[in-house]
Amino acid sequence: MFLPKYPDSPTPPPAHTHAPTDPAPIRRSLPSVAIDKNTVAVVLVGGVVLTALLAAVAVTAISVAVAAVVLRSTLRDHNRR
């Protein structure tokens, strides 16, 4: 009853067969990138600035969450009186 039903005939062979291509394509190397001290300094300063901004956003979010919890408990206590 729950057995799968298979087709009577096997599937036909694919119409397209892969033929071997000519020799392997030539890989072109990427141009070399010169990294000097100024580039490293800019990347480091950018990383420090972005990390500081992320930390500032995280601290702000935590402080807003704490303030919301304090205000909620204060208002709950005020409404109960």
PDB file with SEQRES, HELIX, SHEET and CRYST1 records, atoms N, CA, C and O in Angstrom:
SEQRES   1 A   81  MET PHE LEU PRO LYS TYR PRO ASP SER PRO THR PRO PRO          
SEQRES   2 A   81  PRO ALA HIS THR HIS ALA PRO THR ASP PRO ALA PRO ILE          
SEQRES   3 A   81  ARG ARG SER LEU PRO SER VAL ALA ILE ASP LYS ASN THR          
SEQRES   4 A   81  VAL ALA VAL VAL LEU VAL GLY GLY VAL VAL LEU THR ALA          
SEQRES   5 A   81  LEU LEU ALA ALA VAL ALA VAL THR ALA ILE SER VAL ALA          
SEQRES   6 A   81  VAL ALA ALA VAL VAL LEU ARG SER THR LEU ARG ASP HIS          
SEQRES   7 A   81  ASN ARG ARG                                                  
HELIX    1 AA1 LYS A   37  ARG A   80  1                                  44    
CRYST1    1.000    1.000    1.000  90.00  90.00  90.00 P 1           1          
ATOM      1  N   MET A   1       0.828  -1.196   0.000  1.00  0.00           N  
ATOM      2  CA  MET A   1       0.000   0.000   0.000  1.00  0.00           C  
ATOM      3  C   MET A   1       0.869   1.255   0.000  1.00  0.00           C  
ATOM      4  O   MET A   1       0.628   2.184  -0.771  1.00  0.00           O  
ATOM      5  N   PHE A   2       1.876   1.277   0.866  1.00  0.00           N  
ATOM      6  CA  PHE A   2       2.717   2.462   0.931  1.00  0.00           C  
ATOM      7  C   PHE A   2       4.050   2.269   0.214  1.00  0.00           C  
ATOM      8  O   PHE A   2       4.992   3.027   0.448  1.00  0.00           O  
ATOM      9  N   LEU A   3       4.140   1.267  -0.654  1.00  0.00           N  
ATOM     10  CA  LEU A   3       5.367   1.031  -1.388  1.00  0.00           C  
ATOM     11  C   LEU A   3       5.442   1.980  -2.576  1.00  0.00           C  
ATOM     12  O   LEU A   3       4.425   2.275  -3.203  1.00  0.00           O  
ATOM     13  N   PRO A   4       6.647   2.460  -2.889  1.00  0.00           N  
ATOM     14  CA  PRO A   4       6.771   3.378  -4.030  1.00  0.00           C  
ATOM     15  C   PRO A   4       6.554   2.647  -5.342  1.00  0.00           C  
ATOM     16  O   PRO A   4       6.832   1.454  -5.461  1.00  0.00           O  
ATOM     17  N   LYS A   5       6.058   3.377  -6.319  1.00  0.00           N  
ATOM     18  CA  LYS A   5       5.827   2.804  -7.638  1.00  0.00           C  
ATOM     19  C   LYS A   5       6.922   3.306  -8.567  1.00  0.00           C  
ATOM     20  O   LYS A   5       7.066   4.508  -8.794  1.00  0.00           O  
ATOM     21  N   TYR A   6       7.688   2.366  -9.099  1.00  0.00           N  
ATOM     22  CA  TYR A   6       8.785   2.717  -9.985  1.00  0.00           C  
ATOM     23  C   TYR A   6       8.308   2.668 -11.427  1.00  0.00           C  
ATOM     24  O   TYR A   6       7.366   1.937 -11.735  1.00  0.00           O  
ATOM     25  N   PRO A   7       8.937   3.431 -12.322  1.00  0.00           N  
ATOM     26  CA  PRO A   7       8.537   3.379 -13.735  1.00  0.00           C  
ATOM     27  C   PRO A   7       8.881   2.011 -14.335  1.00  0.00           C  
ATOM     28  O   PRO A   7       9.797   1.325 -13.883  1.00  0.00           O  
ATOM     29  N   ASP A   8       8.127   1.644 -15.356  1.00  0.00           N  
ATOM     30  CA  ASP A   8       8.323   0.340 -15.983  1.00  0.00           C  
ATOM     31  C   ASP A   8       9.644   0.274 -16.748  1.00  0.00           C  
ATOM     32  O   ASP A   8      10.340  -0.740 -16.705  1.00  0.00           O  
ATOM     33  N   SER A   9       9.985   1.353 -17.447  1.00  0.00           N  
ATOM     34  CA  SER A   9      11.210   1.344 -18.239  1.00  0.00           C  
ATOM     35  C   SER A   9      12.269   2.220 -17.542  1.00  0.00           C  
ATOM     36  O   SER A   9      11.928   3.184 -16.856  1.00  0.00           O  
ATOM     37  N   PRO A  10      13.524   1.884 -17.721  1.00  0.00           N  
ATOM     38  CA  PRO A  10      14.561   2.728 -17.110  1.00  0.00           C  
ATOM     39  C   PRO A  10      14.615   4.084 -17.787  1.00  0.00           C  
ATOM     40  O   PRO A  10      14.118   4.252 -18.900  1.00  0.00           O  
ATOM     41  N   THR A  11      15.213   5.039 -17.120  1.00  0.00           N  
ATOM     42  CA  THR A  11      15.294   6.393 -17.684  1.00  0.00           C  
ATOM     43  C   THR A  11      16.182   6.374 -18.916  1.00  0.00           C  
ATOM     44  O   THR A  11      17.179   5.653 -18.945  1.00  0.00           O  
ATOM     45  N   PRO A  12      15.842   7.148 -19.927  1.00  0.00           N  
ATOM     46  CA  PRO A  12      16.650   7.173 -21.158  1.00  0.00           C  
ATOM     47  C   PRO A  12      18.009   7.811 -20.885  1.00  0.00           C  
ATOM     48  O   PRO A  12      18.138   8.600 -19.949  1.00  0.00           O  
ATOM     49  N   PRO A  13      19.009   7.488 -21.672  1.00  0.00           N  
ATOM     50  CA  PRO A  13      20.325   8.110 -21.481  1.00  0.00           C  
ATOM     51  C   PRO A  13      20.233   9.600 -21.790  1.00  0.00           C  
ATOM     52  O   PRO A  13      19.383  10.025 -22.573  1.00  0.00           O  
ATOM     53  N   PRO A  14      21.106  10.390 -21.177  1.00  0.00           N  
ATOM     54  CA  PRO A  14      21.042  11.836 -21.432  1.00  0.00           C  
ATOM     55  C   PRO A  14      21.348  12.157 -22.886  1.00  0.00           C  
ATOM     56  O   PRO A  14      22.168  11.494 -23.520  1.00  0.00           O  
ATOM     57  N   ALA A  15      20.689  13.170 -23.402  1.00  0.00           N  
ATOM     58  CA  ALA A  15      20.869  13.540 -24.798  1.00  0.00           C  
ATOM     59  C   ALA A  15      22.213  14.225 -25.009  1.00  0.00           C  
ATOM     60  O   ALA A  15      22.779  14.157 -26.100  1.00  0.00           O  
ATOM     61  N   HIS A  16      22.727  14.881 -23.979  1.00  0.00           N  
ATOM     62  CA  HIS A  16      23.985  15.618 -24.105  1.00  0.00           C  
ATOM     63  C   HIS A  16      25.084  14.861 -23.374  1.00  0.00           C  
ATOM     64  O   HIS A  16      24.950  14.551 -22.190  1.00  0.00           O  
ATOM     65  N   THR A  17      26.157  14.567 -24.072  1.00  0.00           N  
ATOM     66  CA  THR A  17      27.301  13.927 -23.430  1.00  0.00           C  
ATOM     67  C   THR A  17      28.443  14.928 -23.381  1.00  0.00           C  
ATOM     68  O   THR A  17      28.615  15.736 -24.294  1.00  0.00           O  
ATOM     69  N   HIS A  18      29.208  14.867 -22.326  1.00  0.00           N  
ATOM     70  CA  HIS A  18      30.323  15.797 -22.165  1.00  0.00           C  
ATOM     71  C   HIS A  18      31.530  15.292 -22.941  1.00  0.00           C  
ATOM     72  O   HIS A  18      31.983  14.163 -22.751  1.00  0.00           O  
ATOM     73  N   ALA A  19      32.035  16.139 -23.810  1.00  0.00           N  
ATOM     74  CA  ALA A  19      33.217  15.789 -24.583  1.00  0.00           C  
ATOM     75  C   ALA A  19      34.426  16.453 -23.928  1.00  0.00           C  
ATOM     76  O   ALA A  19      34.304  17.561 -23.405  1.00  0.00           O  
ATOM     77  N   PRO A  20      35.566  15.816 -23.944  1.00  0.00           N  
ATOM     78  CA  PRO A  20      36.745  16.453 -23.358  1.00  0.00           C  
ATOM     79  C   PRO A  20      37.089  17.722 -24.119  1.00  0.00           C  
ATOM     80  O   PRO A  20      37.010  17.775 -25.347  1.00  0.00           O  
ATOM     81  N   THR A  21      37.468  18.728 -23.372  1.00  0.00           N  
ATOM     82  CA  THR A  21      37.787  20.019 -23.981  1.00  0.00           C  
ATOM     83  C   THR A  21      39.256  20.058 -24.371  1.00  0.00           C  
ATOM     84  O   THR A  21      40.010  19.118 -24.120  1.00  0.00           O  
ATOM     85  N   ASP A  22      39.634  21.135 -24.972  1.00  0.00           N  
ATOM     86  CA  ASP A  22      41.041  21.346 -25.324  1.00  0.00           C  
ATOM     87  C   ASP A  22      41.864  21.465 -24.037  1.00  0.00           C  
ATOM     88  O   ASP A  22      41.309  21.331 -22.946  1.00  0.00           O  
ATOM     89  N   PRO A  23      43.142  21.706 -24.137  1.00  0.00           N  
ATOM     90  CA  PRO A  23      43.978  21.778 -22.925  1.00  0.00           C  
ATOM     91  C   PRO A  23      43.371  22.722 -21.880  1.00  0.00           C  
ATOM     92  O   PRO A  23      42.556  23.591 -22.189  1.00  0.00           O  
ATOM     93  N   ALA A  24      43.799  22.517 -20.648  1.00  0.00           N  
ATOM     94  CA  ALA A  24      43.252  23.296 -19.531  1.00  0.00           C  
ATOM     95  C   ALA A  24      43.391  24.784 -19.807  1.00  0.00           C  
ATOM     96  O   ALA A  24      44.390  25.231 -20.371  1.00  0.00           O  
ATOM     97  N   PRO A  25      42.376  25.552 -19.403  1.00  0.00           N  
ATOM     98  CA  PRO A  25      42.457  26.998 -19.638  1.00  0.00           C  
ATOM     99  C   PRO A  25      43.605  27.610 -18.839  1.00  0.00           C  
ATOM    100  O   PRO A  25      43.965  27.131 -17.763  1.00  0.00           O  
ATOM    101  N   ILE A  26      44.152  28.651 -19.380  1.00  0.00           N  
ATOM    102  CA  ILE A  26      45.282  29.334 -18.738  1.00  0.00           C  
ATOM    103  C   ILE A  26      44.753  30.195 -17.597  1.00  0.00           C  
ATOM    104  O   ILE A  26      43.860  31.020 -17.787  1.00  0.00           O  
ATOM    105  N   ARG A  27      45.320  29.988 -16.408  1.00  0.00           N  
ATOM    106  CA  ARG A  27      44.915  30.808 -15.257  1.00  0.00           C  
ATOM    107  C   ARG A  27      45.753  32.073 -15.245  1.00  0.00           C  
ATOM    108  O   ARG A  27      46.982  32.036 -15.310  1.00  0.00           O  
ATOM    109  N   ARG A  28      45.062  33.177 -15.160  1.00  0.00           N  
ATOM    110  CA  ARG A  28      45.754  34.454 -15.102  1.00  0.00           C  
ATOM    111  C   ARG A  28      45.857  34.869 -13.643  1.00  0.00           C  
ATOM    112  O   ARG A  28      44.872  34.824 -12.906  1.00  0.00           O  
ATOM    113  N   SER A  29      47.012  35.258 -13.245  1.00  0.00           N  
ATOM    114  CA  SER A  29      47.210  35.665 -11.853  1.00  0.00           C  
ATOM    115  C   SER A  29      46.699  37.084 -11.657  1.00  0.00           C  
ATOM    116  O   SER A  29      46.711  37.901 -12.577  1.00  0.00           O  
ATOM    117  N   LEU A  30      46.253  37.357 -10.443  1.00  0.00           N  
ATOM    118  CA  LEU A  30      45.778  38.697 -10.116  1.00  0.00           C  
ATOM    119  C   LEU A  30      46.963  39.641  -9.971  1.00  0.00           C  
ATOM    120  O   LEU A  30      48.062  39.209  -9.623  1.00  0.00           O  
ATOM    121  N   PRO A  31      46.751  40.905 -10.231  1.00  0.00           N  
ATOM    122  CA  PRO A  31      47.867  41.840 -10.066  1.00  0.00           C  
ATOM    123  C   PRO A  31      48.263  41.926  -8.599  1.00  0.00           C  
ATOM    124  O   PRO A  31      47.420  41.825  -7.707  1.00  0.00           O  
ATOM    125  N   SER A  32      49.530  42.111  -8.366  1.00  0.00           N  
ATOM    126  CA  SER A  32      50.013  42.185  -6.988  1.00  0.00           C  
ATOM    127  C   SER A  32      49.581  43.514  -6.358  1.00  0.00           C  
ATOM    128  O   SER A  32      49.522  44.549  -7.021  1.00  0.00           O  
ATOM    129  N   VAL A  33      49.285  43.448  -5.075  1.00  0.00           N  
ATOM    130  CA  VAL A  33      48.847  44.634  -4.351  1.00  0.00           C  
ATOM    131  C   VAL A  33      49.958  45.048  -3.408  1.00  0.00           C  
ATOM    132  O   VAL A  33      50.437  44.248  -2.604  1.00  0.00           O  
ATOM    133  N   ALA A  34      50.357  46.287  -3.510  1.00  0.00           N  
ATOM    134  CA  ALA A  34      51.425  46.787  -2.647  1.00  0.00           C  
ATOM    135  C   ALA A  34      50.814  47.259  -1.330  1.00  0.00           C  
ATOM    136  O   ALA A  34      49.927  48.112  -1.315  1.00  0.00           O  
ATOM    137  N   ILE A  35      51.298  46.697  -0.234  1.00  0.00           N  
ATOM    138  CA  ILE A  35      50.824  47.103   1.091  1.00  0.00           C  
ATOM    139  C   ILE A  35      51.964  47.831   1.780  1.00  0.00           C  
ATOM    140  O   ILE A  35      53.023  47.261   2.042  1.00  0.00           O  
ATOM    141  N   ASP A  36      51.725  49.106   2.066  1.00  0.00           N  
ATOM    142  CA  ASP A  36      52.760  49.871   2.743  1.00  0.00           C  
ATOM    143  C   ASP A  36      52.303  50.231   4.155  1.00  0.00           C  
ATOM    144  O   ASP A  36      51.223  49.824   4.580  1.00  0.00           O  
ATOM    145  N   LYS A  37      53.100  50.974   4.862  1.00  0.00           N  
ATOM    146  CA  LYS A  37      52.812  51.315   6.259  1.00  0.00           C  
ATOM    147  C   LYS A  37      51.552  52.169   6.382  1.00  0.00           C  
ATOM    148  O   LYS A  37      50.783  52.013   7.332  1.00  0.00           O  
ATOM    149  N   ASN A  38      51.342  53.061   5.434  1.00  0.00           N  
ATOM    150  CA  ASN A  38      50.165  53.930   5.510  1.00  0.00           C  
ATOM    151  C   ASN A  38      48.868  53.117   5.388  1.00  0.00           C  
ATOM    152  O   ASN A  38      47.893  53.399   6.084  1.00  0.00           O  
ATOM    153  N   THR A  39      48.855  52.130   4.523  1.00  0.00           N  
ATOM    154  CA  THR A  39      47.665  51.295   4.355  1.00  0.00           C  
ATOM    155  C   THR A  39      47.360  50.523   5.633  1.00  0.00           C  
ATOM    156  O   THR A  39      46.208  50.442   6.057  1.00  0.00           O  
ATOM    157  N   VAL A  40      48.394  49.961   6.240  1.00  0.00           N  
ATOM    158  CA  VAL A  40      48.217  49.227   7.484  1.00  0.00           C  
ATOM    159  C   VAL A  40      47.713  50.154   8.579  1.00  0.00           C  
ATOM    160  O   VAL A  40      46.831  49.777   9.351  1.00  0.00           O  
ATOM    161  N   ALA A  41      48.257  51.353   8.656  1.00  0.00           N  
ATOM    162  CA  ALA A  41      47.834  52.316   9.677  1.00  0.00           C  
ATOM    163  C   ALA A  41      46.378  52.708   9.488  1.00  0.00           C  
ATOM    164  O   ALA A  41      45.628  52.799  10.460  1.00  0.00           O  
ATOM    165  N   VAL A  42      45.973  52.942   8.250  1.00  0.00           N  
ATOM    166  CA  VAL A  42      44.584  53.331   7.980  1.00  0.00           C  
ATOM    167  C   VAL A  42      43.628  52.204   8.350  1.00  0.00           C  
ATOM    168  O   VAL A  42      42.572  52.450   8.931  1.00  0.00           O  
ATOM    169  N   VAL A  43      43.995  50.967   8.014  1.00  0.00           N  
ATOM    170  CA  VAL A  43      43.133  49.832   8.336  1.00  0.00           C  
ATOM    171  C   VAL A  43      43.032  49.663   9.851  1.00  0.00           C  
ATOM    172  O   VAL A  43      41.943  49.412  10.367  1.00  0.00           O  
ATOM    173  N   LEU A  44      44.135  49.794  10.563  1.00  0.00           N  
ATOM    174  CA  LEU A  44      44.109  49.662  12.021  1.00  0.00           C  
ATOM    175  C   LEU A  44      43.280  50.762  12.674  1.00  0.00           C  
ATOM    176  O   LEU A  44      42.490  50.491  13.578  1.00  0.00           O  
ATOM    177  N   VAL A  45      43.455  51.993  12.224  1.00  0.00           N  
ATOM    178  CA  VAL A  45      42.682  53.102  12.799  1.00  0.00           C  
ATOM    179  C   VAL A  45      41.197  52.911  12.499  1.00  0.00           C  
ATOM    180  O   VAL A  45      40.353  53.146  13.364  1.00  0.00           O  
ATOM    181  N   GLY A  46      40.879  52.490  11.291  1.00  0.00           N  
ATOM    182  CA  GLY A  46      39.477  52.243  10.952  1.00  0.00           C  
ATOM    183  C   GLY A  46      38.888  51.136  11.804  1.00  0.00           C  
ATOM    184  O   GLY A  46      37.744  51.245  12.248  1.00  0.00           O  
ATOM    185  N   GLY A  47      39.638  50.079  12.041  1.00  0.00           N  
ATOM    186  CA  GLY A  47      39.163  49.003  12.896  1.00  0.00           C  
ATOM    187  C   GLY A  47      38.939  49.450  14.323  1.00  0.00           C  
ATOM    188  O   GLY A  47      37.950  49.067  14.948  1.00  0.00           O  
ATOM    189  N   VAL A  48      39.843  50.254  14.844  1.00  0.00           N  
ATOM    190  CA  VAL A  48      39.692  50.766  16.215  1.00  0.00           C  
ATOM    191  C   VAL A  48      38.467  51.658  16.317  1.00  0.00           C  
ATOM    192  O   VAL A  48      37.714  51.571  17.287  1.00  0.00           O  
ATOM    193  N   VAL A  49      38.261  52.511  15.331  1.00  0.00           N  
ATOM    194  CA  VAL A  49      37.112  53.425  15.358  1.00  0.00           C  
ATOM    195  C   VAL A  49      35.806  52.640  15.266  1.00  0.00           C  
ATOM    196  O   VAL A  49      34.861  52.924  16.003  1.00  0.00           O  
ATOM    197  N   LEU A  50      35.745  51.668  14.381  1.00  0.00           N  
ATOM    198  CA  LEU A  50      34.518  50.880  14.251  1.00  0.00           C  
ATOM    199  C   LEU A  50      34.245  50.059  15.505  1.00  0.00           C  
ATOM    200  O   LEU A  50      33.092  49.908  15.909  1.00  0.00           O  
ATOM    201  N   THR A  51      35.292  49.531  16.121  1.00  0.00           N  
ATOM    202  CA  THR A  51      35.120  48.783  17.359  1.00  0.00           C  
ATOM    203  C   THR A  51      34.623  49.685  18.476  1.00  0.00           C  
ATOM    204  O   THR A  51      33.761  49.288  19.261  1.00  0.00           O  
ATOM    205  N   ALA A  52      35.160  50.893  18.551  1.00  0.00           N  
ATOM    206  CA  ALA A  52      34.709  51.840  19.573  1.00  0.00           C  
ATOM    207  C   ALA A  52      33.248  52.227  19.356  1.00  0.00           C  
ATOM    208  O   ALA A  52      32.488  52.343  20.318  1.00  0.00           O  
ATOM    209  N   LEU A  53      32.857  52.425  18.119  1.00  0.00           N  
ATOM    210  CA  LEU A  53      31.459  52.759  17.837  1.00  0.00           C  
ATOM    211  C   LEU A  53      30.535  51.603  18.205  1.00  0.00           C  
ATOM    212  O   LEU A  53      29.459  51.824  18.761  1.00  0.00           O  
ATOM    213  N   LEU A  54      30.941  50.383  17.902  1.00  0.00           N  
ATOM    214  CA  LEU A  54      30.136  49.222  18.253  1.00  0.00           C  
ATOM    215  C   LEU A  54      30.009  49.091  19.761  1.00  0.00           C  
ATOM    216  O   LEU A  54      28.931  48.781  20.269  1.00  0.00           O  
ATOM    217  N   ALA A  55      31.100  49.324  20.482  1.00  0.00           N  
ATOM    218  CA  ALA A  55      31.049  49.261  21.945  1.00  0.00           C  
ATOM    219  C   ALA A  55      30.141  50.354  22.498  1.00  0.00           C  
ATOM    220  O   ALA A  55      29.403  50.113  23.453  1.00  0.00           O  
ATOM    221  N   ALA A  56      30.182  51.548  21.916  1.00  0.00           N  
ATOM    222  CA  ALA A  56      29.328  52.636  22.379  1.00  0.00           C  
ATOM    223  C   ALA A  56      27.854  52.303  22.162  1.00  0.00           C  
ATOM    224  O   ALA A  56      27.019  52.591  23.019  1.00  0.00           O  
ATOM    225  N   VAL A  57      27.537  51.706  21.035  1.00  0.00           N  
ATOM    226  CA  VAL A  57      26.149  51.326  20.764  1.00  0.00           C  
ATOM    227  C   VAL A  57      25.698  50.251  21.745  1.00  0.00           C  
ATOM    228  O   VAL A  57      24.569  50.287  22.233  1.00  0.00           O  
ATOM    229  N   ALA A  58      26.574  49.298  22.031  1.00  0.00           N  
ATOM    230  CA  ALA A  58      26.216  48.229  22.963  1.00  0.00           C  
ATOM    231  C   ALA A  58      25.987  48.783  24.369  1.00  0.00           C  
ATOM    232  O   ALA A  58      25.018  48.407  25.028  1.00  0.00           O  
ATOM    233  N   VAL A  59      26.857  49.662  24.830  1.00  0.00           N  
ATOM    234  CA  VAL A  59      26.702  50.258  26.167  1.00  0.00           C  
ATOM    235  C   VAL A  59      25.425  51.088  26.227  1.00  0.00           C  
ATOM    236  O   VAL A  59      24.717  51.055  27.234  1.00  0.00           O  
ATOM    237  N   THR A  60      25.124  51.826  25.173  1.00  0.00           N  
ATOM    238  CA  THR A  60      23.897  52.625  25.143  1.00  0.00           C  
ATOM    239  C   THR A  60      22.668  51.724  25.194  1.00  0.00           C  
ATOM    240  O   THR A  60      21.714  52.024  25.912  1.00  0.00           O  
ATOM    241  N   ALA A  61      22.680  50.631  24.446  1.00  0.00           N  
ATOM    242  CA  ALA A  61      21.533  49.720  24.451  1.00  0.00           C  
ATOM    243  C   ALA A  61      21.338  49.094  25.828  1.00  0.00           C  
ATOM    244  O   ALA A  61      20.205  48.962  26.290  1.00  0.00           O  
ATOM    245  N   ILE A  62      22.415  48.713  26.480  1.00  0.00           N  
ATOM    246  CA  ILE A  62      22.298  48.124  27.814  1.00  0.00           C  
ATOM    247  C   ILE A  62      21.770  49.149  28.810  1.00  0.00           C  
ATOM    248  O   ILE A  62      20.924  48.824  29.643  1.00  0.00           O  
ATOM    249  N   SER A  63      22.260  50.381  28.733  1.00  0.00           N  
ATOM    250  CA  SER A  63      21.791  51.399  29.675  1.00  0.00           C  
ATOM    251  C   SER A  63      20.322  51.748  29.448  1.00  0.00           C  
ATOM    252  O   SER A  63      19.593  52.001  30.406  1.00  0.00           O  
ATOM    253  N   VAL A  64      19.885  51.763  28.198  1.00  0.00           N  
ATOM    254  CA  VAL A  64      18.468  52.014  27.908  1.00  0.00           C  
ATOM    255  C   VAL A  64      17.613  50.863  28.427  1.00  0.00           C  
ATOM    256  O   VAL A  64      16.523  51.093  28.950  1.00  0.00           O  
ATOM    257  N   ALA A  65      18.091  49.636  28.290  1.00  0.00           N  
ATOM    258  CA  ALA A  65      17.341  48.493  28.788  1.00  0.00           C  
ATOM    259  C   ALA A  65      17.225  48.532  30.311  1.00  0.00           C  
ATOM    260  O   ALA A  65      16.161  48.249  30.862  1.00  0.00           O  
ATOM    261  N   VAL A  66      18.312  48.880  30.985  1.00  0.00           N  
ATOM    262  CA  VAL A  66      18.274  48.975  32.448  1.00  0.00           C  
ATOM    263  C   VAL A  66      17.324  50.086  32.880  1.00  0.00           C  
ATOM    264  O   VAL A  66      16.547  49.906  33.817  1.00  0.00           O  
ATOM    265  N   ALA A  67      17.380  51.230  32.205  1.00  0.00           N  
ATOM    266  CA  ALA A  67      16.483  52.337  32.543  1.00  0.00           C  
ATOM    267  C   ALA A  67      15.023  51.934  32.322  1.00  0.00           C  
ATOM    268  O   ALA A  67      14.155  52.311  33.109  1.00  0.00           O  
ATOM    269  N   ALA A  68      14.747  51.180  31.271  1.00  0.00           N  
ATOM    270  CA  ALA A  68      13.378  50.745  31.014  1.00  0.00           C  
ATOM    271  C   ALA A  68      12.887  49.808  32.109  1.00  0.00           C  
ATOM    272  O   ALA A  68      11.734  49.900  32.530  1.00  0.00           O  
ATOM    273  N   VAL A  69      13.745  48.910  32.573  1.00  0.00           N  
ATOM    274  CA  VAL A  69      13.349  47.991  33.639  1.00  0.00           C  
ATOM    275  C   VAL A  69      13.094  48.756  34.935  1.00  0.00           C  
ATOM    276  O   VAL A  69      12.133  48.471  35.649  1.00  0.00           O  
ATOM    277  N   VAL A  70      13.946  49.716  35.233  1.00  0.00           N  
ATOM    278  CA  VAL A  70      13.761  50.516  36.457  1.00  0.00           C  
ATOM    279  C   VAL A  70      12.472  51.324  36.377  1.00  0.00           C  
ATOM    280  O   VAL A  70      11.705  51.355  37.340  1.00  0.00           O  
ATOM    281  N   LEU A  71      12.225  51.973  35.253  1.00  0.00           N  
ATOM    282  CA  LEU A  71      10.994  52.753  35.100  1.00  0.00           C  
ATOM    283  C   LEU A  71       9.759  51.860  35.177  1.00  0.00           C  
ATOM    284  O   LEU A  71       8.748  52.246  35.764  1.00  0.00           O  
ATOM    285  N   ARG A  72       9.838  50.683  34.594  1.00  0.00           N  
ATOM    286  CA  ARG A  72       8.701  49.765  34.621  1.00  0.00           C  
ATOM    287  C   ARG A  72       8.386  49.335  36.051  1.00  0.00           C  
ATOM    288  O   ARG A  72       7.224  49.311  36.456  1.00  0.00           O  
ATOM    289  N   SER A  73       9.421  48.998  36.809  1.00  0.00           N  
ATOM    290  CA  SER A  73       9.177  48.579  38.194  1.00  0.00           C  
ATOM    291  C   SER A  73       8.693  49.749  39.040  1.00  0.00           C  
ATOM    292  O   SER A  73       7.872  49.566  39.938  1.00  0.00           O  
ATOM    293  N   THR A  74       9.198  50.955  38.759  1.00  0.00           N  
ATOM    294  CA  THR A  74       8.743  52.133  39.506  1.00  0.00           C  
ATOM    295  C   THR A  74       7.274  52.415  39.218  1.00  0.00           C  
ATOM    296  O   THR A  74       6.499  52.702  40.131  1.00  0.00           O  
ATOM    297  N   LEU A  75       6.893  52.333  37.940  1.00  0.00           N  
ATOM    298  CA  LEU A  75       5.497  52.593  37.589  1.00  0.00           C  
ATOM    299  C   LEU A  75       4.581  51.495  38.122  1.00  0.00           C  
ATOM    300  O   LEU A  75       3.450  51.783  38.513  1.00  0.00           O  
ATOM    301  N   ARG A  76       5.033  50.266  38.146  1.00  0.00           N  
ATOM    302  CA  ARG A  76       4.231  49.171  38.672  1.00  0.00           C  
ATOM    303  C   ARG A  76       3.990  49.374  40.176  1.00  0.00           C  
ATOM    304  O   ARG A  76       2.873  49.194  40.662  1.00  0.00           O  
ATOM    305  N   ASP A  77       5.039  49.746  40.897  1.00  0.00           N  
ATOM    306  CA  ASP A  77       4.889  49.998  42.335  1.00  0.00           C  
ATOM    307  C   ASP A  77       3.971  51.200  42.582  1.00  0.00           C  
ATOM    308  O   ASP A  77       3.195  51.200  43.538  1.00  0.00           O  
ATOM    309  N   HIS A  78       4.058  52.219  41.727  1.00  0.00           N  
ATOM    310  CA  HIS A  78       3.231  53.414  41.887  1.00  0.00           C  
ATOM    311  C   HIS A  78       1.757  53.099  41.625  1.00  0.00           C  
ATOM    312  O   HIS A  78       0.880  53.628  42.308  1.00  0.00           O  
ATOM    313  N   ASN A  79       1.479  52.231  40.629  1.00  0.00           N  
ATOM    314  CA  ASN A  79       0.090  51.876  40.299  1.00  0.00           C  
ATOM    315  C   ASN A  79      -0.538  50.974  41.346  1.00  0.00           C  
ATOM    316  O   ASN A  79      -1.762  50.955  41.473  1.00  0.00           O  
ATOM    317  N   ARG A  80       0.251  50.230  42.096  1.00  0.00           N  
ATOM    318  CA  ARG A  80      -0.280  49.338  43.115  1.00  0.00           C  
ATOM    319  C   ARG A  80      -0.733  50.094  44.359  1.00  0.00           C  
ATOM    320  O   ARG A  80      -1.571  49.593  45.109  1.00  0.00           O  
ATOM    321  N   ARG A  81      -0.211  51.256  44.586  1.00  0.00           N  
ATOM    322  CA  ARG A  81      -0.561  52.021  45.806  1.00  0.00           C  
ATOM    323  C   ARG A  81      -1.899  52.674  45.702  1.00  0.00           C  
ATOM    324  O   ARG A  81      -2.332  53.347  46.637  1.00  0.00           O  
TER     325      ARG A  81                                                      
END                                                                             
